[in-house]
Tab-separated table of C-alpha atoms and ligand atoms in Angstrom:
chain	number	residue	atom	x	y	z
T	1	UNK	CA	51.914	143.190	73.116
T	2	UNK	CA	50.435	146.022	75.189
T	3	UNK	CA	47.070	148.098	73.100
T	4	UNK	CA	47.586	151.100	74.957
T	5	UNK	CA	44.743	152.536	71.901
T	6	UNK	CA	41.554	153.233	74.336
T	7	UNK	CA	38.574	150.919	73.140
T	8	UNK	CA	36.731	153.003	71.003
T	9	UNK	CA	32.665	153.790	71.791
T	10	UNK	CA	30.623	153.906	68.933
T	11	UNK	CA	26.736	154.369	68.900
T	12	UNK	CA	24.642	153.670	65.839
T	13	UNK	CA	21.203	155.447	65.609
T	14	UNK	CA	18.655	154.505	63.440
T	15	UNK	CA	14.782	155.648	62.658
T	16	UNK	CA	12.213	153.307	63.209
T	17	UNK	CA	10.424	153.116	60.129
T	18	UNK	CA	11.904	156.683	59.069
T	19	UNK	CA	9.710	157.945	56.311
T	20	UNK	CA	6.886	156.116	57.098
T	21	UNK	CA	6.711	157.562	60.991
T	22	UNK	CA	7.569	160.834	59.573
T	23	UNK	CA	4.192	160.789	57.513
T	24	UNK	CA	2.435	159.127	60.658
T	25	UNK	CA	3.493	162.314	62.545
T	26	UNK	CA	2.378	164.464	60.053
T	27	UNK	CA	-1.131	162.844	59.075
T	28	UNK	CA	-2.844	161.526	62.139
T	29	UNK	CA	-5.144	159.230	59.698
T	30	UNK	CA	-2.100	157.325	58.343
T	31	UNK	CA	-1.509	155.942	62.258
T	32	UNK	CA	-1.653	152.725	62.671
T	33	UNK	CA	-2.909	151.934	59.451
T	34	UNK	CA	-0.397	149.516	57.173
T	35	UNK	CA	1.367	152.668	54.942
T	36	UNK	CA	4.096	152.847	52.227
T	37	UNK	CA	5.539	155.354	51.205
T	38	UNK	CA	6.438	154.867	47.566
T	39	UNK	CA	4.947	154.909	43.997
T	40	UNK	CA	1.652	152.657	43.540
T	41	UNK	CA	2.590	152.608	40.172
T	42	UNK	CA	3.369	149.319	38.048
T	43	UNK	CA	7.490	149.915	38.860
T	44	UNK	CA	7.294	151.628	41.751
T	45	UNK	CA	9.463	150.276	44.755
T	46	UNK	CA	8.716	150.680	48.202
T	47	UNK	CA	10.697	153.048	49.918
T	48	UNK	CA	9.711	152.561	53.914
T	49	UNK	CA	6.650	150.559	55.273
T	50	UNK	CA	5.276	151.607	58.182
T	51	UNK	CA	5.413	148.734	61.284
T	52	UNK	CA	1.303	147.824	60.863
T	53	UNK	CA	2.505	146.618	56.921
T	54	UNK	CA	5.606	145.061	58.083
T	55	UNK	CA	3.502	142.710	59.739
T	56	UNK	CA	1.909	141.881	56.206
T	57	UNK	CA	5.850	141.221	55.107
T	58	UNK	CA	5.961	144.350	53.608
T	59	UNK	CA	9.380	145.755	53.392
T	60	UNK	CA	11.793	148.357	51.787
T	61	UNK	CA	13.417	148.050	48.564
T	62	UNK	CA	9.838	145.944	47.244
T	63	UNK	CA	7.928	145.921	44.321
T	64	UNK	CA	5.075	148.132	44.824
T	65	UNK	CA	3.281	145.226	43.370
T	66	UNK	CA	4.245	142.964	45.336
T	67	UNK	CA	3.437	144.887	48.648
T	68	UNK	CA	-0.059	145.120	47.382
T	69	UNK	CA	-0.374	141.870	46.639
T	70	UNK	CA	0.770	140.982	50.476
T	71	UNK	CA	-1.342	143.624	51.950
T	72	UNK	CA	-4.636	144.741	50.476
T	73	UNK	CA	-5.304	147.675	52.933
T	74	UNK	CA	-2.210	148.988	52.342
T	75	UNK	CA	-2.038	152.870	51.790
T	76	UNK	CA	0.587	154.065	49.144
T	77	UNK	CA	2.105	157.567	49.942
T	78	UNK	CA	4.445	159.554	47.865
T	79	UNK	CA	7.670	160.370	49.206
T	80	UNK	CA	8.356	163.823	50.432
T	81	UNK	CA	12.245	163.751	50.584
T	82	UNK	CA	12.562	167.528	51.537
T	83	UNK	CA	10.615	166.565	54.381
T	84	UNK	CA	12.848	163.703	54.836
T	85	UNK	CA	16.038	165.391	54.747
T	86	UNK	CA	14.830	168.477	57.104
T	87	UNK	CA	14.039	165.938	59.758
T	88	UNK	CA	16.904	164.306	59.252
T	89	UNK	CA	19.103	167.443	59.541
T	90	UNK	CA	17.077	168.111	63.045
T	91	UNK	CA	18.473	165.034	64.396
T	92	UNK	CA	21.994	165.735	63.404
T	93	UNK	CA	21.975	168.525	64.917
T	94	UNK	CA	21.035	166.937	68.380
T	95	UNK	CA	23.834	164.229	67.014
T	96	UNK	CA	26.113	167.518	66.876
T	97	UNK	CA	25.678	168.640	70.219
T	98	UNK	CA	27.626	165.671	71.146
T	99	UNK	CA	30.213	164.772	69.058
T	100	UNK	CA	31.840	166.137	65.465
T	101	UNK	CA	32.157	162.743	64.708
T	102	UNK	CA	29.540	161.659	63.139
T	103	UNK	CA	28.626	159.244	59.320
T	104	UNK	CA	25.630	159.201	58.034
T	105	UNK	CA	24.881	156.022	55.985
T	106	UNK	CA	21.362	157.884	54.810
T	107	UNK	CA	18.715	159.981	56.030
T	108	UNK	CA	18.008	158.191	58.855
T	109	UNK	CA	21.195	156.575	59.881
T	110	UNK	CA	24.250	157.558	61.576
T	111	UNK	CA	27.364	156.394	63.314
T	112	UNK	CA	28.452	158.110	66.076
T	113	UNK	CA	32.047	158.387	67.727
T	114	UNK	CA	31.500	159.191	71.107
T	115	UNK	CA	34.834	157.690	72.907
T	116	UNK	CA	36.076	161.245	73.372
T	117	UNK	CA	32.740	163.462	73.326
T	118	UNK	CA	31.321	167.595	73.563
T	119	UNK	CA	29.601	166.704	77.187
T	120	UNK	CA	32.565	164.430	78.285
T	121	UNK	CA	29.872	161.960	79.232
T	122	UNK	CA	32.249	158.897	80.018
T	123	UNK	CA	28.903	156.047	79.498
T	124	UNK	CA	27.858	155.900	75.919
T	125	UNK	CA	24.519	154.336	76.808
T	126	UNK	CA	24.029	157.236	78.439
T	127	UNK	CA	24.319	159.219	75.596
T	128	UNK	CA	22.504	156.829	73.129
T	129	UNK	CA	19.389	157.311	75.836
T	130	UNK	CA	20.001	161.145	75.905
T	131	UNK	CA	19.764	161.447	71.627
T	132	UNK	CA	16.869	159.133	71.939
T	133	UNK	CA	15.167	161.282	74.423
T	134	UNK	CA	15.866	164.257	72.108
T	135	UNK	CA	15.016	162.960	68.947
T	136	UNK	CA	11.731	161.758	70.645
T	137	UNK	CA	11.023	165.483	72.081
T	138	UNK	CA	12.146	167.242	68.997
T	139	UNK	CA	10.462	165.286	66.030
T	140	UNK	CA	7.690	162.655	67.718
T	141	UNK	CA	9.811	159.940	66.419
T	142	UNK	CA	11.179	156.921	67.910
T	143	UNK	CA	14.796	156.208	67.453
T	144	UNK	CA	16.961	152.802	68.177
T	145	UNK	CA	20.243	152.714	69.069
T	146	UNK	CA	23.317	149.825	68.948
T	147	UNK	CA	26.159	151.327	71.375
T	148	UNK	CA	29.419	149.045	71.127
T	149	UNK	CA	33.197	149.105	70.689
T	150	UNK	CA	33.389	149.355	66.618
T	151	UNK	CA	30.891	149.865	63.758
T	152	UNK	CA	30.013	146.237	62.710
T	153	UNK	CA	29.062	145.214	66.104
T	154	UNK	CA	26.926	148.819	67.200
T	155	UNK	CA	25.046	148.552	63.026
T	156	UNK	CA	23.710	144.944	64.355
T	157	UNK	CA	22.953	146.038	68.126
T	158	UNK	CA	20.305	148.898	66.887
T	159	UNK	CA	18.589	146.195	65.443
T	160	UNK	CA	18.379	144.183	68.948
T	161	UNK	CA	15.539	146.286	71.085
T	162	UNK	CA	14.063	147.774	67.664
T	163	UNK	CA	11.706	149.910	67.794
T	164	UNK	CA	12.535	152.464	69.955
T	165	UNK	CA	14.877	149.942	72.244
T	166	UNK	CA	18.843	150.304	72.349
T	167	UNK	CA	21.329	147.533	72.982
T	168	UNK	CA	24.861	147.758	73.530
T	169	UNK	CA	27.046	144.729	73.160
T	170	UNK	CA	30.136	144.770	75.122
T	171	UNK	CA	33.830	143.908	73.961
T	172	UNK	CA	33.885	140.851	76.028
T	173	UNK	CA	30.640	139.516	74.663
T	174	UNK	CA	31.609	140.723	70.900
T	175	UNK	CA	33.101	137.666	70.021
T	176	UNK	CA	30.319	135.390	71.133
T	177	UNK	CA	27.269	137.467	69.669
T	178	UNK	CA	29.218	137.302	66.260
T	179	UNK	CA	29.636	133.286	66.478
T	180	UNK	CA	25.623	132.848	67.118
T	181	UNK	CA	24.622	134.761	64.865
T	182	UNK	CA	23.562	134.332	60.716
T	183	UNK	CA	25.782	135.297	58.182
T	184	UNK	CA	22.893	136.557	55.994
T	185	UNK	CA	21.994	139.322	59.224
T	186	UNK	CA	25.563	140.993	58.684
T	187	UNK	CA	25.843	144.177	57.896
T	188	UNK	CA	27.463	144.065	54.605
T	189	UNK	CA	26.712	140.278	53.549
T	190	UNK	CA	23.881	140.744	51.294
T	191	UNK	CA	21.393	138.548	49.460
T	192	UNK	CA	24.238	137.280	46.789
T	193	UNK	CA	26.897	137.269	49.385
T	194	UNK	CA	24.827	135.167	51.542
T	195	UNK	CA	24.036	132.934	48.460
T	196	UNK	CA	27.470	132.584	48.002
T	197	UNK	CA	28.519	132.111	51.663
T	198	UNK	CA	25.521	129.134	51.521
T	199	UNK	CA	27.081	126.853	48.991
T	200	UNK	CA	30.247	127.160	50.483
T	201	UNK	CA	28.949	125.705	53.874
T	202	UNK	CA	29.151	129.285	56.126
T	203	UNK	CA	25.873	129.676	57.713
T	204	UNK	CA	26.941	131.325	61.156
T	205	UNK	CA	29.642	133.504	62.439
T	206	UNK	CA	31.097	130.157	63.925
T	207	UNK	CA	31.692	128.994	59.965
T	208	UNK	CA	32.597	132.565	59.098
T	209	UNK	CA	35.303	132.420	61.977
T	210	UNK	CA	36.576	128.585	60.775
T	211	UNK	CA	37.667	129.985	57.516
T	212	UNK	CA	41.398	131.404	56.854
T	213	UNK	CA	41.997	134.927	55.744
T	214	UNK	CA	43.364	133.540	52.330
T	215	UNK	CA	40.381	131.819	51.862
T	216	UNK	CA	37.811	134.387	52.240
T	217	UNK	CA	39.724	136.819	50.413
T	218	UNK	CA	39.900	134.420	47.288
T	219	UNK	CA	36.522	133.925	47.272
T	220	UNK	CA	35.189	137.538	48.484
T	221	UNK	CA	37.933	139.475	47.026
T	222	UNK	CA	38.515	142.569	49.319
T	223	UNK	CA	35.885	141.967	51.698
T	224	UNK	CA	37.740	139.038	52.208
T	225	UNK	CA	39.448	140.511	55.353
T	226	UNK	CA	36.365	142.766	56.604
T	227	UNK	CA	34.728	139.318	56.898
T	228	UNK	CA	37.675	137.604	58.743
T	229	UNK	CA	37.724	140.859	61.150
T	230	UNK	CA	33.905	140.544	61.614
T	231	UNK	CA	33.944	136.913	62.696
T	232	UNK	CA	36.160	137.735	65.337
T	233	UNK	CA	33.701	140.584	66.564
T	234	UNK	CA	37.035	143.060	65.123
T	235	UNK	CA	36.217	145.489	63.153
T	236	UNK	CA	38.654	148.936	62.918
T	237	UNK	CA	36.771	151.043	60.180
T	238	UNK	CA	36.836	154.836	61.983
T	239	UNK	CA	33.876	156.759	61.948
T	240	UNK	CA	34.470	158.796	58.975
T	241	UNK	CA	32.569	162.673	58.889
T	242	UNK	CA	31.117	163.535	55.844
T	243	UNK	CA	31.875	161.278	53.389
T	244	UNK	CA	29.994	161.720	50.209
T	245	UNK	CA	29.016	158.591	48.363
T	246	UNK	CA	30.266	159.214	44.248
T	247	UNK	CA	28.693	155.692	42.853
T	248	UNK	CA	26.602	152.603	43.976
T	249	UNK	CA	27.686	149.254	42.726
T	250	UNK	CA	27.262	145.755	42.683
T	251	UNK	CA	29.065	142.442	41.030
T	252	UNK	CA	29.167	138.997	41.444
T	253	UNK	CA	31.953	136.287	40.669
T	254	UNK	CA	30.389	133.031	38.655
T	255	UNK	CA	30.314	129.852	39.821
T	256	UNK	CA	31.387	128.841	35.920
T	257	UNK	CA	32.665	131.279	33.848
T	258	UNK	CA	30.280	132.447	31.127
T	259	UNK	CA	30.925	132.720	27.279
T	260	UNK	CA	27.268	133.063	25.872
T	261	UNK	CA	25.967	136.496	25.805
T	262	UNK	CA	22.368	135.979	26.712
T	263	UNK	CA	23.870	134.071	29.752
T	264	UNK	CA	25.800	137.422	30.893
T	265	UNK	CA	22.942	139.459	29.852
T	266	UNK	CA	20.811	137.870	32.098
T	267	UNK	CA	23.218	137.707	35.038
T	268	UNK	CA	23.235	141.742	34.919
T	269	UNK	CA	19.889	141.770	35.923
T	270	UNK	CA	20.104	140.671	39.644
T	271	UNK	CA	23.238	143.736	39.437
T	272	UNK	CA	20.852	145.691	37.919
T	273	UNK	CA	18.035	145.601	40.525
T	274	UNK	CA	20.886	145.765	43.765
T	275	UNK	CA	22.113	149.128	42.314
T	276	UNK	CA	19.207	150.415	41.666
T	277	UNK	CA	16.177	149.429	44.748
T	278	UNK	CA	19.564	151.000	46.708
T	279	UNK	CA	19.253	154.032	44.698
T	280	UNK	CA	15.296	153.931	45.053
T	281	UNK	CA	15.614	153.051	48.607
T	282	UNK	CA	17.742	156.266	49.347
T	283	UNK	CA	16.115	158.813	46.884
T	284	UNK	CA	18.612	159.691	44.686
T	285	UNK	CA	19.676	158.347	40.708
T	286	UNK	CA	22.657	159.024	38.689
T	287	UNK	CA	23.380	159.193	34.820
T	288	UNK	CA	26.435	157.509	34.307
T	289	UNK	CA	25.793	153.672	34.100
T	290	UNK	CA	29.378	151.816	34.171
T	291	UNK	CA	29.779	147.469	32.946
T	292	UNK	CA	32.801	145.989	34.490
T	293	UNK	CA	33.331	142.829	32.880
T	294	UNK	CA	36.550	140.786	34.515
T	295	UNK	CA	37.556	137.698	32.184
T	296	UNK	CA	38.951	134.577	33.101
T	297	UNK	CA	42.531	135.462	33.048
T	298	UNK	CA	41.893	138.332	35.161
T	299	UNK	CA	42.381	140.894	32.862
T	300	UNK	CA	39.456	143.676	32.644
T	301	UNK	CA	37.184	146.002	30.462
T	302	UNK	CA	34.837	148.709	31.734
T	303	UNK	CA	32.477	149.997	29.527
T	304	UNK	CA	30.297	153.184	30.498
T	305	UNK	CA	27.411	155.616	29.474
T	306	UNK	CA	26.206	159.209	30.818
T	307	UNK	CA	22.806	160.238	30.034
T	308	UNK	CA	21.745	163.447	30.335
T	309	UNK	CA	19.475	162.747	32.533
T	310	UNK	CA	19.506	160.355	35.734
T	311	UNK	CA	18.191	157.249	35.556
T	312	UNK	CA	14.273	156.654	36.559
T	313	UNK	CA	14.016	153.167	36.663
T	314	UNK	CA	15.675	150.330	36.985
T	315	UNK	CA	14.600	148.795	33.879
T	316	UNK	CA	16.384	151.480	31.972
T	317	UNK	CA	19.730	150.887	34.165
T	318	UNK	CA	19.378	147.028	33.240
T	319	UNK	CA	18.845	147.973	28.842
T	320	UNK	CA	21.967	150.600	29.420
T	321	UNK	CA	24.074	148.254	31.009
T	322	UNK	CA	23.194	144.958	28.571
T	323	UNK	CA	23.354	147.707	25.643
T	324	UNK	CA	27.322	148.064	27.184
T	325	UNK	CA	27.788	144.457	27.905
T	326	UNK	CA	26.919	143.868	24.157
T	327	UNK	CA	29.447	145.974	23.128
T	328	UNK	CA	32.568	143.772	23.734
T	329	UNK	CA	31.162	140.359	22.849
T	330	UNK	CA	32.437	138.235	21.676
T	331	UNK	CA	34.015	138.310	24.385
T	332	UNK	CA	38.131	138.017	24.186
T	333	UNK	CA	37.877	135.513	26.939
T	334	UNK	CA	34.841	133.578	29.311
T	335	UNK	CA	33.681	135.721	31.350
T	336	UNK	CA	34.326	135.405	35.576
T	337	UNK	CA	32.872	138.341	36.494
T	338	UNK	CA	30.308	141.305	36.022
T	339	UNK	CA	29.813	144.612	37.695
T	340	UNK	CA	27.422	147.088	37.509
T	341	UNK	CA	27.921	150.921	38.800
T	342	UNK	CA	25.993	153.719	38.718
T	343	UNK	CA	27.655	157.196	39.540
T	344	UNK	CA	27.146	161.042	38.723
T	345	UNK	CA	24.876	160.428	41.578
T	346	UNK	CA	22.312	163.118	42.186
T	347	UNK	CA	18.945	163.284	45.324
T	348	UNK	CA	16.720	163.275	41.919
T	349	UNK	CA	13.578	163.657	44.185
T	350	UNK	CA	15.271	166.799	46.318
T	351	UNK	CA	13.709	169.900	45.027
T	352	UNK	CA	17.147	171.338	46.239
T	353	UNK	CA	19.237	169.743	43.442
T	354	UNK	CA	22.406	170.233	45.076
T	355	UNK	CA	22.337	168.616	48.157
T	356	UNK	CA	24.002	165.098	48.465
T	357	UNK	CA	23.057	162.556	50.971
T	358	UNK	CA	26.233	160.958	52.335
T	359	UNK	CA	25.750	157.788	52.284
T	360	UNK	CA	28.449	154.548	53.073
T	361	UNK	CA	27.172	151.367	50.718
T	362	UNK	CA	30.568	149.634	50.744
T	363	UNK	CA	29.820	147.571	53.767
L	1	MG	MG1	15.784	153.046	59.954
């Protein structure tokens, strides 16, 4: 069979240390001093940690706590997400000048189609070193970029050179960089899919690739066939404008199926604290909190709540969603499976109130 479909050239952008080089910029005392930015406060969550507290193991999505604990020095500032977002709306613009086609996955993230583009530039390196330069010139921030033939491969390429480095891997060497490399560095395997992938022997792309498509969708459900695509370095997702995010979930499949209450209670708390360091991560909340609960004959109940106001903390997520779970015990049948959604999503830090980050979580 001929592909007469021209390979596709897709450039990934991402902010070094977004929020935290955006309040470097701003504050000249901040530089090169280990920074946060985030709440100090008993359940605050780190939201971006500069590259001098990285180096402590300081990271996004952590306990403020924690990131004390790691790093004495370390300087707590509070988010300015208006900030955030204007910056970020600079830099699409430059993004703009080059191609429509363009999906943000948060502030400071975007794909980028470029295979046809506004400057008919036919080397997308080329343009990945132009928006660099731009972003540099415009903002004072550094920028990495992953340039490749689809979205998997270009999201794991920024990371190669970061900071401020590009990489672009190629469709002949696709393949091979997927084999080498962890499962648990995908894009889209997180911490519990890793877990998962773990005890069922996949460690590397090589594993990943060994397994049939039946397989991985039984066990992984409908990222079953992203994963088999991925393994092969194949991944056709387009580059999709604009897409507004409407919830941000997370579930896991037991190992045993559960019948006890406290059991499932408990397992809603890892759910709990995905959803909502995501939510923290990215600035925004929501007020409807939504239990999925999938039984072991497959059949399901979904049981949700809207507040009237978004949710603050992730504690209060976890009590709504055990609150729900607690509603349909006993449960008709042992429980395989729980989820945990929030939607009604709103920016609850942007002063704005209407604007939406668009955001893509399912991968
Ligand atoms: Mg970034």
């Amino acid at each position: 069979m001929i592909d007469t479909a021209p390979v596709r050239k897709i450039i990934h952008v991402d902010m070094d240390a977004f929020y935290a080089s955006v309040e470097q910029g701003d504050n000249p005392e901040l530089r090169g001093r280990p920074l946060a930015v985030g709440g100090a406060a008993a359940r605050g969550v780190v939201a971006a940690a500069s590259y001098e507290a990285r180096k402590f193991g300081v990271h996004s999505a952590m306990p403020s706590v924690t990131a004390a604990r790691k790093c004495p020095e370390l300087i707590f500032v509070k988010p300015r997400f208006e900030i955030y977002r204007a910056v970020s709306q600079q830099i699409r613009e430059i993004f703009a000048e080059y191609t429509p086609l363009i999906e943000p996955l948060s502030l400071d993230e975007a794909y980028l189609d470029v295979t046809e583009n506004l400057k008919s530039m036919p080397i997308a390196t080329e343009i990945a070193f132009e928006i660099r330069a731009k972003i540099k010139a415009a903002t004072g921030l550094n920028a990495s970029a992953g340039i490749s033939y689809n979205k998997f491969l270009a999201k794991m390429a920024s990371d190669l050179n970061k900071p401020n480095g590009q990489a672009v891997i190629t469709p002949k060497k696709g393949p091979a960089f997927v084999e080498q490399l962890a499962v648990k560095k995908f894009h889209g395997v997180g911490p519990a899919t890793a877990e998962k992938m773990h005890r069922l022997g996949i460690e590397t792309g090589t594993d990943l690739k060994a397994q049939s498509l039946q397989f991985l969708t039984q066990h992984f459900g409908k990222s079953g066939p992203y994963f088999y695509g991925i393994a092969r370095g194949i991944d056709n997702r387009a580059v999709r404008p604009d897409r507004e995010r409407k919830s941000v979930g997370a579930e896991d499949t037991f190992v045993a199926d559960i019948n006890d209450l406290d059991l499932a209670t408990n397992e809603l708390k890892p759910l709990a604290e995905k959803v909502w360091s995501y939510c923290a991560a990215k600035g925004f909340s929501g007020k409807t909190v939504t239990v999925k609960i999938k039984y072991s004959d497959f059949t399901q109940a979904t049981r949700s709540k809207t507040n009237a106001l978004p949710f603050t903390n992730g504690t209060d997520v976890l009590n709504a969603a055990s609150r729900l779970l607690a509603t349909v015990y006993p449960f008709r049948r042992a429980v395989r499976l729980l989820g945990v959604t929030l939607s009604s999503l709103t920016s609850e830090q942007s002063h704005s109130g209407t604007e939406q980050p668009q955001l893509d979580f399912d991968r």
